[in-house]
Coordinates of N, CA and C in Angstrom, one line a residue:
M95 N 19.3 3.0 6.7 CA 18.0 3.5 6.8 C 17.5 3.8 5.4
T96 N 16.2 3.6 5.2 CA 15.5 3.9 4.0 C 15.6 5.4 3.7
S97 N 15.9 5.9 2.6 CA 16.0 7.3 2.3 C 14.6 7.9 1.9
L98 N 14.5 9.2 2.1 CA 13.2 9.8 1.7 C 12.9 9.6 0.2
E99 N 13.9 9.6 -0.6 CA 13.7 9.5 -2.1 C 13.2 8.0 -2.3
E100 N 13.8 7.0 -1.6 CA 13.3 5.7 -1.8 C 11.8 5.5 -1.4
L101 N 11.5 6.1 -0.3 CA 10.2 6.1 0.2 C 9.2 6.7 -0.7
K102 N 9.5 7.8 -1.2 CA 8.6 8.5 -2.2 C 8.5 7.8 -3.5
T103 N 9.6 7.2 -3.9 CA 9.6 6.4 -5.2 C 8.6 5.3 -5.0
Q104 N 8.7 4.5 -3.9 CA 7.8 3.4 -3.7 C 6.4 3.9 -3.6
Q105 N 6.1 5.1 -3.0 CA 4.8 5.6 -2.9 C 4.2 5.9 -4.2
N106 N 5.0 6.6 -5.1 CA 4.6 7.0 -6.4 C 4.2 5.8 -7.3
E107 N 5.1 4.7 -7.2 CA 4.8 3.5 -8.0 C 3.5 2.9 -7.6
I108 N 3.3 2.7 -6.3 CA 2.0 2.2 -5.8 C 0.8 3.0 -6.2
R109 N 1.0 4.4 -6.0 CA -0.1 5.3 -6.3 C -0.5 5.2 -7.8
E110 N 0.5 5.1 -8.8 CA 0.3 5.0 -10.2 C -0.4 3.8 -10.5
M111 N 0.0 2.6 -9.9 CA -0.6 1.4 -10.1 C -2.1 1.4 -9.7
S112 N -2.3 1.9 -8.5 CA -3.6 2.0 -7.9 C -4.6 2.8 -8.7
R113 N -4.1 4.0 -9.2 CA -5.0 4.8 -10.1 C -5.2 4.0 -11.4
A114 N -4.3 3.4 -12.0 CA -4.6 2.7 -13.2 C -5.6 1.5 -13.0
L115 N -5.5 0.8 -11.9 CA -6.4 -0.2 -11.6 C -7.8 0.3 -11.3
R116 N -7.9 1.5 -10.7 CA -9.2 2.0 -10.4 C -10.0 2.3 -11.7
N117 N -9.2 2.7 -12.8 CA -9.8 3.0 -14.0 C -10.2 1.6 -14.7
L118 N -9.6 0.5 -14.4 CA -9.9 -0.8 -15.0 C -10.9 -1.5 -14.4
M119 N -11.4 -1.1 -13.1 CA -12.3 -1.9 -12.3 C -13.7 -1.5 -12.6
T120 N -14.2 -1.7 -13.7 CA -15.6 -1.5 -14.1 C -16.1 -2.8 -14.8
P121 N -17.3 -3.1 -14.7 CA -17.8 -4.4 -15.4 C -17.5 -4.4 -16.8
E122 N -17.6 -3.2 -17.4 CA -17.4 -3.2 -18.9 C -15.9 -3.5 -19.2
Q123 N -15.0 -2.9 -18.5 CA -13.6 -3.2 -18.7 C -13.3 -4.6 -18.4
Q124 N -13.9 -5.2 -17.3 CA -13.5 -6.5 -16.9 C -14.2 -7.6 -17.8
S125 N -15.2 -7.2 -18.6 CA -15.8 -8.2 -19.5 C -14.9 -8.5 -20.7
V126 N -13.8 -7.7 -20.8 CA -12.9 -8.0 -22.0 C -11.8 -8.9 -21.4
G127 N -11.6 -10.1 -22.0 CA -10.7 -11.1 -21.4 C -9.3 -10.6 -21.2
T128 N -8.8 -9.9 -22.2 CA -7.4 -9.4 -22.1 C -7.2 -8.4 -21.1
I129 N -8.2 -7.5 -21.0 CA -8.1 -6.4 -19.9 C -8.2 -7.2 -18.6
A130 N -9.0 -8.1 -18.4 CA -9.2 -8.8 -17.1 C -7.9 -9.5 -16.7
R131 N -7.2 -10.1 -17.7 CA -6.0 -10.7 -17.3 C -4.9 -9.8 -17.0
I132 N -4.8 -8.6 -17.7 CA -3.9 -7.6 -17.3 C -4.2 -7.0 -16.0
T133 N -5.5 -6.8 -15.7 CA -5.9 -6.3 -14.4 C -5.3 -7.3 -13.3
H134 N -5.6 -8.5 -13.5 CA -5.2 -9.5 -12.5 C -3.7 -9.4 -12.3
T135 N -2.9 -9.4 -13.3 CA -1.5 -9.3 -13.2 C -1.1 -8.0 -12.4
L136 N -1.7 -6.9 -12.8 CA -1.4 -5.7 -12.1 C -1.8 -5.7 -10.6
L137 N -2.9 -6.3 -10.3 CA -3.3 -6.5 -8.9 C -2.3 -7.3 -8.1
C138 N -1.8 -8.4 -8.7 CA -0.8 -9.2 -8.1 C 0.5 -8.4 -7.9
D139 N 0.9 -7.7 -8.9 CA 2.1 -6.8 -8.8 C 1.9 -5.7 -7.7
L140 N 0.7 -5.2 -7.6 CA 0.5 -4.1 -6.6 C 0.6 -4.7 -5.3
C141 N 0.0 -5.9 -5.0 CA 0.0 -6.5 -3.7 C 1.5 -6.8 -3.3
E142 N 2.3 -7.2 -4.3 CA 3.7 -7.5 -4.0 C 4.5 -6.2 -3.7
K143 N 4.1 -5.1 -4.4 CA 4.7 -3.7 -4.1 C 4.3 -3.3 -2.7
V144 N 3.1 -3.4 -2.4 CA 2.6 -3.0 -1.1 C 3.4 -3.7 0.0
S145 N 3.4 -5.1 -0.1 CA 4.1 -5.9 0.8 C 5.5 -5.4 1.0
K146 N 6.2 -5.2 -0.1 CA 7.7 -4.7 -0.1 C 7.7 -3.4 0.6
H147 N 6.8 -2.5 0.3 CA 6.8 -1.1 0.9 C 6.7 -1.2 2.4
L148 N 5.7 -2.0 2.9 CA 5.5 -2.1 4.3 C 6.7 -2.7 4.9
A149 N 7.2 -3.8 4.3 CA 8.4 -4.5 4.9 C 9.6 -3.5 4.9
E150 N 9.8 -2.7 3.9 CA 10.9 -1.7 3.9 C 10.7 -0.7 5.0
E151 N 9.5 -0.3 5.3 CA 9.3 0.6 6.3 C 9.6 -0.1 7.7
H152 N 9.2 -1.4 7.8 CA 9.4 -2.0 9.1 C 10.9 -2.4 9.4
E153 N 11.6 -2.6 8.2 CA 13.0 -3.1 8.4 C 14.0 -2.0 8.2
G154 N 13.7 -1.0 7.2 CA 14.7 0.0 7.0 C 14.4 1.4 7.4
L155 N 13.2 1.6 7.9 CA 12.9 3.0 8.3 C 12.5 3.0 9.8
F156 N 11.6 2.2 10.3 CA 11.1 2.3 11.6 C 12.1 2.0 12.7
P157 N 12.9 0.8 12.6 CA 13.8 0.6 13.7 C 14.7 1.7 14.1
P158 N 15.4 2.4 13.2 CA 16.3 3.5 13.7 C 15.4 4.6 14.3
L159 N 14.2 4.8 13.7 CA 13.3 5.9 14.2 C 12.8 5.6 15.7
L160 N 12.7 4.4 16.0 CA 12.1 4.0 17.4 C 13.2 4.3 18.4
S161 N 14.4 4.5 18.0 CA 15.6 4.8 19.0 C 15.9 6.3 18.8
H162 N 15.2 7.1 18.0 CA 15.4 8.5 17.8 C 15.2 9.2 19.1
G163 N 15.9 10.3 19.4 CA 15.8 10.9 20.6 C 14.5 11.8 20.7
D164 N 13.8 12.0 19.7 CA 12.6 12.8 19.7 C 11.4 11.9 20.0
Q165 N 10.7 12.1 21.1 CA 9.6 11.3 21.5 C 8.4 11.4 20.5
Q166 N 8.2 12.6 19.9 CA 7.2 12.7 18.9 C 7.4 11.8 17.7
V167 N 8.7 11.7 17.3 CA 9.1 10.8 16.2 C 8.8 9.4 16.6
Q168 N 9.1 9.0 17.8 CA 8.9 7.6 18.3 C 7.3 7.3 18.3
N169 N 6.6 8.3 18.8 CA 5.1 8.1 18.9 C 4.5 8.0 17.4
L170 N 5.1 8.8 16.5 CA 4.5 8.8 15.2 C 4.8 7.3 14.6
V171 N 6.1 6.8 14.8 CA 6.3 5.6 14.3 C 5.5 4.5 14.8
W172 N 5.3 4.5 16.2 CA 4.4 3.5 16.8 C 3.0 3.6 16.2
G173 N 2.5 4.8 15.9 CA 1.2 4.9 15.2 C 1.1 4.3 14.0
F174 N 2.2 4.4 13.1 CA 2.2 3.8 11.8 C 2.3 2.3 12.0
I175 N 3.1 1.8 12.9 CA 3.2 0.3 13.1 C 1.9 -0.2 13.5
N176 N 1.1 0.5 14.4 CA -0.2 0.0 14.8 C -1.2 0.0 13.6
N177 N -1.0 1.0 12.8 CA -1.9 1.2 11.6 C -1.7 0.1 10.6
D178 N -0.5 -0.5 10.6 CA -0.2 -1.4 9.6 C -1.0 -2.7 9.7
R179 N -1.3 -3.1 10.9 CA -2.0 -4.4 11.2 C -3.3 -4.5 10.4
P180 N -4.2 -3.5 10.4 CA -5.4 -3.6 9.6 C -5.2 -3.6 8.1
L181 N -4.2 -2.8 7.7 CA -3.9 -2.8 6.3 C -3.4 -4.1 5.8
R182 N -2.3 -4.7 6.5 CA -1.9 -6.0 6.2 C -3.0 -7.1 6.2
E183 N -3.8 -7.1 7.2 CA -4.8 -8.1 7.3 C -5.8 -7.9 6.1
A184 N -6.2 -6.6 5.8 CA -7.0 -6.5 4.6 C -6.4 -6.9 3.3
F185 N -5.1 -6.7 3.2 CA -4.4 -7.2 1.9 C -4.3 -8.6 1.9
N186 N -4.0 -9.2 3.1 CA -3.9 -10.7 3.1 C -5.2 -11.4 2.8
H187 N -6.2 -10.8 3.4 CA -7.6 -11.4 3.1 C -7.9 -11.2 1.6
Y188 N -7.6 -10.0 1.0 CA -7.9 -9.8 -0.4 C -7.2 -10.8 -1.3
K189 N -5.9 -11.0 -0.9 CA -5.1 -11.9 -1.9 C -5.6 -13.3 -1.7
R190 N -6.0 -13.8 -0.5 CA -6.5 -15.1 -0.4 C -7.9 -15.3 -1.1
Q191 N -8.7 -14.2 -0.9 CA -10.0 -14.3 -1.5 C -10.0 -14.2 -3.0
W192 N -9.2 -13.3 -3.6 CA -9.3 -13.0 -5.0 C -8.2 -13.3 -5.9
L193 N -7.0 -13.4 -5.3 CA -5.8 -13.6 -6.2 C -5.1 -14.9 -6.1
R194 N -5.6 -15.8 -5.2 CA -4.8 -17.1 -4.9 C -4.9 -18.0 -6.2
D195 N -3.9 -18.7 -6.4 CA -3.9 -19.8 -7.4 C -4.1 -19.1 -8.8
C196 N -3.8 -17.9 -9.0 CA -4.1 -17.2 -10.3 C -5.5 -17.4 -10.8
N197 N -6.4 -17.6 -9.9 CA -7.9 -17.6 -10.3 C -8.3 -16.2 -10.3
Y198 N -9.0 -15.8 -11.4 CA -9.4 -14.5 -11.5 C -10.9 -14.5 -11.7
E199 N -11.7 -14.1 -10.8 CA -13.1 -14.1 -10.9 C -13.6 -12.6 -10.9
V200 N -14.4 -12.3 -11.9 CA -14.9 -11.0 -12.0 C -16.3 -11.1 -11.6
S201 N -16.6 -10.4 -10.5 CA -18.0 -10.4 -9.9 C -18.2 -9.0 -9.3
P202 N -19.5 -8.6 -9.0 CA -19.7 -7.4 -8.4 C -19.0 -7.3 -7.1
A203 N -18.9 -8.4 -6.3 CA -18.2 -8.4 -5.0 C -16.7 -8.2 -5.2
F204 N -16.2 -8.8 -6.2 CA -14.7 -8.5 -6.5 C -14.4 -7.2 -6.8
L205 N -15.3 -6.6 -7.7 CA -15.1 -5.2 -8.0 C -15.2 -4.3 -6.9
E206 N -16.2 -4.5 -6.0 CA -16.4 -3.6 -4.9 C -15.2 -3.8 -3.9
E207 N -14.8 -5.0 -3.6 CA -13.7 -5.2 -2.6 C -12.4 -4.7 -3.2
T208 N -12.2 -4.7 -4.5 CA -10.9 -4.2 -5.0 C -11.0 -2.7 -4.9
Q209 N -12.1 -2.0 -5.1 CA -12.2 -0.6 -5.0 C -11.9 -0.2 -3.5
Q210 N -12.5 -1.0 -2.6 CA -12.2 -0.8 -1.2 C -10.7 -0.9 -0.8
I211 N -10.1 -1.9 -1.3 CA -8.7 -2.1 -1.0 C -7.8 -1.0 -1.6
L212 N -8.2 -0.6 -2.7 CA -7.5 0.5 -3.4 C -7.7 1.8 -2.5
E213 N -8.9 2.0 -2.1 CA -9.2 3.2 -1.2 C -8.3 3.1 0.0
L214 N -8.3 2.0 0.7 CA -7.5 1.8 2.0 C -6.1 2.1 1.7
L215 N -5.6 1.7 0.6 CA -4.2 1.9 0.2 C -3.9 3.4 0.0
E216 N -4.9 4.0 -0.7 CA -4.7 5.5 -1.0 C -4.7 6.3 0.3
Q217 N -5.6 5.9 1.3 CA -5.6 6.5 2.5 C -4.3 6.4 3.4
R218 N -3.7 5.2 3.2 CA -2.4 5.0 3.9 C -1.3 6.0 3.3
L219 N -1.3 6.0 1.9 CA -0.3 6.8 1.3 C -0.5 8.3 1.6
E220 N -1.8 8.7 1.6 CA -2.0 10.1 2.1 C -1.6 10.4 3.5
L221 N -1.8 9.4 4.3 CA -1.4 9.6 5.8 C 0.2 9.7 5.8
E222 N 0.9 8.9 5.0 CA 2.3 9.0 5.0 C 2.7 10.4 4.5
D223 N 2.1 10.8 3.4 CA 2.4 12.0 2.7 C 2.1 13.3 3.7
A224 N 0.9 13.2 4.4 CA 0.5 14.3 5.2 C 1.0 14.4 6.5
S225 N 1.4 13.2 7.0 CA 1.7 13.2 8.5 C 3.1 12.7 8.7
M226 N 3.5 11.4 8.3 CA 4.7 10.9 8.6 C 5.9 11.6 8.0
I227 N 5.9 11.7 6.7 CA 7.1 12.3 5.9 C 7.3 13.8 6.4
P228 N 6.3 14.7 6.5 CA 6.6 16.1 7.0 C 7.1 16.1 8.4
K229 N 6.6 15.3 9.2 CA 7.0 15.2 10.6 C 8.5 14.7 10.8
L230 N 8.7 13.7 9.9 CA 10.1 13.1 10.0 C 11.1 14.2 9.4
E231 N 10.8 14.9 8.3 CA 11.6 15.8 7.7 C 11.8 17.0 8.7
A232 N 10.8 17.5 9.4 CA 10.9 18.5 10.4 C 11.8 18.2 11.5
A233 N 11.8 16.9 11.9 CA 12.6 16.4 13.0 C 14.1 16.2 12.5
G234 N 14.3 16.3 11.2 CA 15.7 16.2 10.7 C 16.1 14.8 10.5
V235 N 15.1 13.8 10.5 CA 15.4 12.4 10.4 C 16.1 12.1 9.1
F236 N 15.7 12.7 8.0 CA 16.2 12.3 6.7 C 17.4 13.2 6.3
A237 N 17.9 14.1 7.2 CA 19.0 14.9 6.9 C 20.3 14.1 6.6
T238 N 20.5 12.9 7.3 CA 21.6 12.1 7.1 C 21.4 11.0 6.2
A239 N 20.2 10.8 5.7 CA 19.8 9.6 5.0 C 20.2 9.9 3.5

């Protein structure tokens, strides 16, 4: 099972990248070719980290929790599993629209959608921090991890 420390490390890495990207997502910053290329690389890396984080939750965290004796833990996990679908769909759409084939287009629509996807990601991390992790800790889930 994924440990609490691993989960928090993944969250922190994603959060740091997201914050750095938010600061880069201005027309002024993106008008500089080097910054635009760095931003594109960071966005691709962020998408990969998010995909790995969600996969780790689904493979290394959620399965043992679904068989946990505490119904509240099981309900919490099902809530996160159901919450993943819109997040995954949004990220997959974003990657297809803006990051495929290493084409990097800076436009107002790109800047706006990038800010939206970063906000969606931040909301998910906040939900994990505020709801999932404290409830799992209270249920003693990570005591043996």
